[in-house]
Amino acid sequence: MIYPNREAAGRALGGVLEHLRATDPLILGLPRGGVPVAVAIRAVIGGEVDVLLVRKLGVPWQPELAMGAIGEDGVRVLNADVVRSTGVSPEQFAEVERLERTELERRRGVLRVAAPIALKDRTVVIADDGMATGATAAAACEIARLHEPRRVVVAIPVSSPEALQRIRSLADEVVCPLVPHHLGGVGGVYRDFHQLDDDEVVALLTESR
């Protein structure tokens, strides 16, 4: 399966999430790539869209490999296996976390186009464009739980088997139509997987409000 773009992937997820339509779901996109997925899901099942801020902590010499993730509300998730296998030192980890927290705060100032929508007692759908290790989605689940939603659903177009197993223990429901045995990279299942910039994300969030 190849998705034409993130919007098409979101529409495909929306078709699987039709059972949530009556719950008036709150769909949270993980920036940047999860935002167009979230907006497309909403176009199918209704509800509201907001952003949930998380940042991957990439191995210094292999940034696409997540050794953890951080998010709003001081949440931090560690991929202990990756830290151990790569030999990342505590000092290297701390430096990456420092840089990513700076970027997290920058994005909060740019991407928060309005006050956050309250999660309490809502059916919350966490959407991203794919999962390799599941670190950012795990951080997102932890952040969401802090705000006492009624239900946490994770909707992902593609995932590695390992990440999917990890997230199933953190969410009430996980929807993922594509789980290849070996995920070479999330971008490999998209024809258009361009790097979104802040302006594109802000425009999507503004329009969705």
Short mmCIF file of C-alpha atoms in Angstrom, two decimals:
data_model
loop_
_atom_site.label_atom_id
_atom_site.label_comp_id
_atom_site.label_asym_id
_atom_site.label_seq_id
_atom_site.Cartn_x
_atom_site.Cartn_y
_atom_site.Cartn_z
CA MET A 1 0.00 0.00 0.00
CA ILE A 2 1.23 3.46 -0.92
CA TYR A 3 -0.52 6.64 0.29
CA PRO A 4 -0.58 9.53 -2.21
CA ASN A 5 -0.02 12.02 0.64
CA ARG A 6 -0.83 12.66 4.30
CA GLU A 7 -4.33 13.91 3.51
CA ALA A 8 -5.21 10.68 1.72
CA ALA A 9 -3.82 8.70 4.67
CA GLY A 10 -6.02 10.71 7.04
CA ARG A 11 -9.11 10.08 4.95
CA ALA A 12 -8.34 6.35 4.99
CA LEU A 13 -8.07 6.47 8.78
CA GLY A 14 -11.31 8.44 8.98
CA GLY A 15 -13.11 5.62 7.20
CA VAL A 16 -11.94 3.19 9.88
CA LEU A 17 -12.91 5.62 12.66
CA GLU A 18 -16.52 6.18 11.59
CA HIS A 19 -17.69 4.55 14.83
CA LEU A 20 -16.39 7.62 16.70
CA ARG A 21 -18.51 10.13 14.78
CA ALA A 22 -21.24 10.28 17.44
CA THR A 23 -18.70 11.01 20.21
CA ASP A 24 -17.76 14.47 18.86
CA PRO A 25 -14.06 13.50 18.94
CA LEU A 26 -11.14 15.83 19.58
CA ILE A 27 -8.45 14.97 17.04
CA LEU A 28 -4.93 15.95 18.07
CA GLY A 29 -2.29 16.17 15.35
CA LEU A 30 1.36 15.68 16.30
CA PRO A 31 3.33 18.37 14.48
CA ARG A 32 4.23 18.71 11.95
CA GLY A 33 3.23 15.69 9.82
CA GLY A 34 0.33 14.58 11.99
CA VAL A 35 -1.61 17.81 11.54
CA PRO A 36 -2.76 17.25 7.91
CA VAL A 37 -3.64 13.66 8.91
CA ALA A 38 -5.77 14.96 11.80
CA VAL A 39 -7.53 17.55 9.62
CA ALA A 40 -8.37 14.87 7.03
CA ILE A 41 -9.73 12.53 9.72
CA ARG A 42 -11.97 15.32 10.96
CA ALA A 43 -13.28 15.90 7.44
CA VAL A 44 -14.64 12.33 7.54
CA ILE A 45 -15.87 11.91 11.14
CA GLY A 46 -16.40 15.47 12.36
CA GLY A 47 -15.37 16.78 15.76
CA GLU A 48 -12.62 19.29 16.51
CA VAL A 49 -8.91 19.52 15.68
CA ASP A 50 -6.05 20.77 17.83
CA VAL A 51 -2.32 20.25 18.07
CA LEU A 52 -0.46 18.27 20.74
CA LEU A 53 3.19 19.31 21.01
CA VAL A 54 5.80 16.57 21.20
CA ARG A 55 9.42 16.30 20.04
CA LYS A 56 11.44 13.22 19.21
CA LEU A 57 14.84 12.89 20.89
CA GLY A 58 16.98 11.53 18.07
CA VAL A 59 20.31 9.74 18.47
CA PRO A 60 22.90 12.48 17.78
CA TRP A 61 24.52 10.66 14.84
CA GLN A 62 21.24 9.10 13.62
CA PRO A 63 18.52 11.71 14.25
CA GLU A 64 15.70 9.64 12.74
CA LEU A 65 16.23 6.95 15.41
CA ALA A 66 14.34 7.99 18.53
CA MET A 67 16.03 7.42 21.87
CA GLY A 68 13.01 9.05 23.50
CA ALA A 69 10.56 11.91 23.22
CA ILE A 70 9.44 14.95 25.18
CA GLY A 71 6.18 16.85 25.21
CA GLU A 72 4.03 19.46 26.86
CA ASP A 73 3.42 19.31 30.61
CA GLY A 74 7.01 18.14 31.23
CA VAL A 75 6.45 14.64 29.85
CA ARG A 76 9.51 12.63 28.84
CA VAL A 77 9.54 9.09 27.41
CA LEU A 78 12.73 7.03 27.17
CA ASN A 79 13.58 4.30 24.65
CA ALA A 80 15.96 2.45 26.94
CA ASP A 81 16.80 -0.20 24.32
CA VAL A 82 17.95 2.44 21.84
CA VAL A 83 19.98 4.32 24.44
CA ARG A 84 21.67 1.08 25.49
CA SER A 85 22.34 -0.27 21.99
CA THR A 86 23.71 3.02 20.62
CA GLY A 87 25.86 3.87 23.62
CA VAL A 88 24.52 7.42 23.95
CA SER A 89 26.08 9.02 27.03
CA PRO A 90 24.04 10.89 29.66
CA GLU A 91 25.73 14.11 28.56
CA GLN A 92 24.79 13.55 24.91
CA PHE A 93 21.22 12.71 25.87
CA ALA A 94 20.96 15.84 28.02
CA GLU A 95 22.23 18.06 25.21
CA VAL A 96 19.73 16.65 22.71
CA GLU A 97 16.92 17.11 25.24
CA ARG A 98 17.99 20.71 25.90
CA LEU A 99 17.90 21.55 22.19
CA GLU A 100 14.56 19.84 21.64
CA ARG A 101 12.94 21.58 24.62
CA THR A 102 14.01 24.89 23.11
CA GLU A 103 12.37 23.88 19.82
CA LEU A 104 9.25 22.66 21.67
CA GLU A 105 8.84 26.08 23.26
CA ARG A 106 9.40 27.80 19.91
CA ARG A 107 6.69 25.68 18.33
CA ARG A 108 4.32 26.39 21.21
CA GLY A 109 4.61 30.08 20.40
CA VAL A 110 4.15 29.56 16.67
CA LEU A 111 1.63 26.70 16.37
CA ARG A 112 -0.75 27.51 19.21
CA VAL A 113 -3.14 29.56 17.09
CA ALA A 114 -5.72 29.61 19.90
CA ALA A 115 -6.11 28.41 23.48
CA PRO A 116 -5.82 24.61 23.72
CA ILE A 117 -9.13 22.75 23.56
CA ALA A 118 -9.85 20.95 26.83
CA LEU A 119 -9.40 17.16 26.72
CA LYS A 120 -11.34 16.36 29.89
CA ASP A 121 -14.15 13.83 29.30
CA ARG A 122 -13.56 13.88 25.51
CA THR A 123 -12.85 11.03 23.13
CA VAL A 124 -9.35 12.02 22.02
CA VAL A 125 -7.79 10.78 18.77
CA ILE A 126 -4.00 11.19 18.56
CA ALA A 127 -2.92 11.32 14.92
CA ASP A 128 0.51 11.21 13.28
CA ASP A 129 1.80 10.31 9.82
CA GLY A 130 3.60 7.16 10.98
CA MET A 131 5.42 5.40 13.82
CA ALA A 132 8.88 3.86 13.74
CA THR A 133 9.68 3.49 17.46
CA GLY A 134 6.44 4.87 18.92
CA ALA A 135 8.29 7.27 21.24
CA THR A 136 6.43 10.43 20.22
CA ALA A 137 3.05 8.70 20.27
CA ALA A 138 3.84 7.28 23.72
CA ALA A 139 4.65 10.78 24.98
CA ALA A 140 1.43 12.05 23.42
CA CYS A 141 -0.60 9.35 25.21
CA GLU A 142 0.98 10.29 28.54
CA ILE A 143 0.21 13.98 27.99
CA ALA A 144 -3.38 13.23 27.01
CA ARG A 145 -3.96 11.04 30.10
CA LEU A 146 -2.91 13.93 32.36
CA HIS A 147 -6.01 15.82 31.17
CA GLU A 148 -8.52 13.04 31.98
CA PRO A 149 -10.10 12.28 28.61
CA ARG A 150 -12.88 9.73 28.43
CA ARG A 151 -11.01 7.65 25.86
CA VAL A 152 -7.65 7.78 24.06
CA VAL A 153 -7.46 6.50 20.48
CA VAL A 154 -4.24 6.47 18.43
CA ALA A 155 -4.69 6.65 14.65
CA ILE A 156 -1.61 6.04 12.50
CA PRO A 157 -1.40 5.30 8.75
CA VAL A 158 1.70 3.08 9.08
CA SER A 159 3.71 1.60 11.93
CA SER A 160 6.44 -0.87 12.73
CA PRO A 161 5.19 -3.95 14.61
CA GLU A 162 7.30 -3.01 17.64
CA ALA A 163 5.88 0.50 17.90
CA LEU A 164 2.33 -0.76 17.49
CA GLN A 165 2.77 -3.24 20.33
CA ARG A 166 4.14 -0.49 22.55
CA ILE A 167 1.27 1.90 21.89
CA ARG A 168 -1.44 -0.74 22.34
CA SER A 169 -0.53 -0.84 26.04
CA LEU A 170 -1.00 2.95 26.37
CA ALA A 171 -4.17 3.65 24.38
CA ASP A 172 -7.75 2.41 24.62
CA GLU A 173 -7.82 1.78 20.87
CA VAL A 174 -5.20 1.81 18.12
CA VAL A 175 -6.03 2.04 14.42
CA CYS A 176 -3.26 1.36 11.90
CA PRO A 177 -4.10 -0.07 8.45
CA LEU A 178 -0.50 -0.75 7.39
CA VAL A 179 2.02 -2.69 9.51
CA PRO A 180 4.90 -3.96 7.33
CA HIS A 181 7.20 -6.60 8.81
CA HIS A 182 10.17 -4.31 8.18
CA LEU A 183 9.50 -0.58 8.10
CA GLY A 184 12.41 0.96 6.26
CA GLY A 185 11.08 4.45 6.93
CA VAL A 186 7.72 6.15 7.25
CA GLY A 187 8.30 8.24 4.12
CA GLY A 188 8.63 5.11 2.01
CA VAL A 189 4.86 4.50 2.07
CA TYR A 190 4.00 7.98 0.73
CA ARG A 191 4.35 9.39 -2.78
CA ASP A 192 4.36 12.92 -1.36
CA PHE A 193 6.10 13.11 2.00
CA HIS A 194 7.43 16.66 1.81
CA GLN A 195 8.68 18.40 4.93
CA LEU A 196 5.90 20.66 6.15
CA ASP A 197 6.86 24.10 7.36
CA ASP A 198 5.29 26.09 10.20
CA ASP A 199 3.19 28.21 7.84
CA GLU A 200 1.49 25.13 6.35
CA VAL A 201 0.68 23.76 9.80
CA VAL A 202 -0.61 27.12 11.08
CA ALA A 203 -2.84 27.48 8.01
CA LEU A 204 -4.33 24.02 8.55
CA LEU A 205 -4.98 24.66 12.25
CA THR A 206 -6.43 28.11 11.63
CA GLU A 207 -8.78 26.79 8.97
CA SER A 208 -9.85 23.89 11.20
CA ARG A 209 -10.81 26.32 13.98
#
